[in-house]
Amino acid sequence: MLIVSSPEYIEKLHTELLDASTTRTVQAYFMWRLIRSYSDALAEDIRKPVQRLTAKLRGTNAKVTKPRWEICLDEVNASLGFMAGRYYVLDKFSGSSKKRADEFVQSIEEVFVDRLPELTWIDNVTRARAEEKVDNLMLKVGFPSAYPDVMSPVSLSDYYSELRMEPDSYFKNYLKSRTWDIVEQWRQVGKPPNKSKWLMNPQEVNAYYNPVFNEIVFPAGILQNPFFGNEYPDYLNYGGIGVVVGHELTHGFDNSGRHYDAEGRLVQWWTNETSKSFDEKAQCFVDQYSNFTVEGNNGRVVHVNGKLTLGENLADNGGLGEAYLAWKQRYDSDRQSKKYNNARLPGLDNLTPEQLFFVNFGRIWCSKSTKEQAVQSALTDEHSPPKWRVNGAVQNSKHFANVFQCPVGTAMNPAKKCELW
């Protein structure tokens, strides 16, 4: 079975683009894609023109490039990521980090399930199946323990046994690593899915939800400042990694992930009535985010694509609410025993723990980009611009409005709020 996630695109690619292009144009395009793919690993006479083009698109200075050590480190990560990940985990991911991260996930899963009966737009049949999907959710935290076991030199050696590197040819090693990776992927064709496989390296600052495995994955790399700190107060950690956990969990129930059931099968497990209610509520987010804009050069204003970004927006909004409720329940139940760390931070006595939860949520998406890059991202990225990932979510958050006492009808507390999960 071949899953085509965007059939309309494939159809239009054929009828509106390929049929209207000459064979020479198509060949030239493929040649350019080949050059673009390999340019970073080739000599300066090829690399420099591509860098100038990229700089023009992003509005940066073509003369400012990555230092050579960083380029080489990126290549190690791309070619021998699990091997490099072993040393990262040994140095940075120790102690109780994994145990605490597991606890965060469990608490947010519980909030998600406990809140389902409050969602009147979901009928009992769909609600029961949603609970089953959360119960079946597979959690991977830190690093893989199989295929390969990052903590086992023997397992790593077996995993990379057919990747033979040469000490004196950077480009040959570049090609070998790509070839090895493609061969490894083709070996999986026709076999049962290997659910122990990770799609990210342990050192990556990222996370993902995989619908066909119904799994959420948090590499060790994201379990660090500003997302997570083993000594951080809980209100910061829940405002950071807690929101990320809720985000990935909610992806299982966004406009795409909801089509996969508890076993990762692409089937219709929602009733027609609940599906219709979902679409109606999701449209609120499409309309809201489509009104957000970014500013380009010469006063150009580009709107966020509310349809393109819908899945990520639903995950951002759901993750924020789930993380806040999970932390607040823990915090309110712990006023006497002080089992959890919610110590106040020196110099921030003017902010409550509730407010600092949201402050850290804003902090994790702090970023800076050129106007060209902002426009390019708004046009192509399935994520909303960082500013709107934060402001869009808090506009819909009743908790945020209460904590900061935002008057109704203001930008941060509009009268109409979008809500799903």
PDB file of N, CA, C and O in Angstrom, residues 11 24 46 94 192 197 286 305 355 383 400:
ATOM      1  N   GLU A  11      -1.960  15.257  -8.545  1.00  0.00           N
ATOM      2  CA  GLU A  11      -2.775  15.410  -9.749  1.00  0.00           C
ATOM      3  C   GLU A  11      -2.435  16.702 -10.487  1.00  0.00           C
ATOM      4  O   GLU A  11      -2.246  16.712 -11.714  1.00  0.00           O
ATOM      5  N   ARG A  24      13.138  19.151 -21.875  1.00  0.00           N
ATOM      6  CA  ARG A  24      14.393  19.818 -21.530  1.00  0.00           C
ATOM      7  C   ARG A  24      14.264  20.571 -20.200  1.00  0.00           C
ATOM      8  O   ARG A  24      15.190  20.557 -19.385  1.00  0.00           O
ATOM      9  N   ILE A  46      31.414  25.365  -6.802  1.00  0.00           N
ATOM     10  CA  ILE A  46      30.014  24.934  -6.866  1.00  0.00           C
ATOM     11  C   ILE A  46      29.254  25.416  -5.637  1.00  0.00           C
ATOM     12  O   ILE A  46      28.111  25.860  -5.733  1.00  0.00           O
ATOM     13  N   SER A  94      21.924  12.066  31.994  1.00  0.00           N
ATOM     14  CA  SER A  94      22.184  11.106  33.065  1.00  0.00           C
ATOM     15  C   SER A  94      21.245  11.381  34.231  1.00  0.00           C
ATOM     16  O   SER A  94      20.382  12.254  34.186  1.00  0.00           O
ATOM     17  N   PRO A 192       7.641  -6.512   8.158  1.00  0.00           N
ATOM     18  CA  PRO A 192       6.817  -5.867   9.189  1.00  0.00           C
ATOM     19  C   PRO A 192       7.542  -4.628   9.720  1.00  0.00           C
ATOM     20  O   PRO A 192       8.768  -4.615   9.837  1.00  0.00           O
ATOM     21  N   LYS A 197      12.640   1.330  15.815  1.00  0.00           N
ATOM     22  CA  LYS A 197      13.463   2.288  15.065  1.00  0.00           C
ATOM     23  C   LYS A 197      13.098   3.719  15.435  1.00  0.00           C
ATOM     24  O   LYS A 197      11.929   4.068  15.551  1.00  0.00           O
ATOM     25  N   VAL A 286      -8.513  27.795  11.539  1.00  0.00           N
ATOM     26  CA  VAL A 286      -8.112  28.180  10.186  1.00  0.00           C
ATOM     27  C   VAL A 286      -8.350  29.671   9.985  1.00  0.00           C
ATOM     28  O   VAL A 286      -7.480  30.410   9.493  1.00  0.00           O
ATOM     29  N   ASN A 305      -0.892  30.903   6.475  1.00  0.00           N
ATOM     30  CA  ASN A 305      -1.818  29.983   5.806  1.00  0.00           C
ATOM     31  C   ASN A 305      -2.487  29.110   6.869  1.00  0.00           C
ATOM     32  O   ASN A 305      -1.900  28.152   7.360  1.00  0.00           O
ATOM     33  N   GLN A 355       2.057  32.527  36.257  1.00  0.00           N
ATOM     34  CA  GLN A 355       2.525  33.441  35.214  1.00  0.00           C
ATOM     35  C   GLN A 355       3.843  32.974  34.613  1.00  0.00           C
ATOM     36  O   GLN A 355       4.053  33.055  33.399  1.00  0.00           O
ATOM     37  N   HIS A 383       4.411  24.987  10.235  1.00  0.00           N
ATOM     38  CA  HIS A 383       4.312  25.641  11.535  1.00  0.00           C
ATOM     39  C   HIS A 383       4.017  27.135  11.329  1.00  0.00           C
ATOM     40  O   HIS A 383       4.528  27.745  10.400  1.00  0.00           O
ATOM     41  N   PHE A 400      -4.594  31.598  30.574  1.00  0.00           N
ATOM     42  CA  PHE A 400      -3.707  32.746  30.406  1.00  0.00           C
ATOM     43  C   PHE A 400      -4.442  34.040  30.740  1.00  0.00           C
ATOM     44  O   PHE A 400      -3.921  34.910  31.441  1.00  0.00           O
TER      45      PHE A 400
END
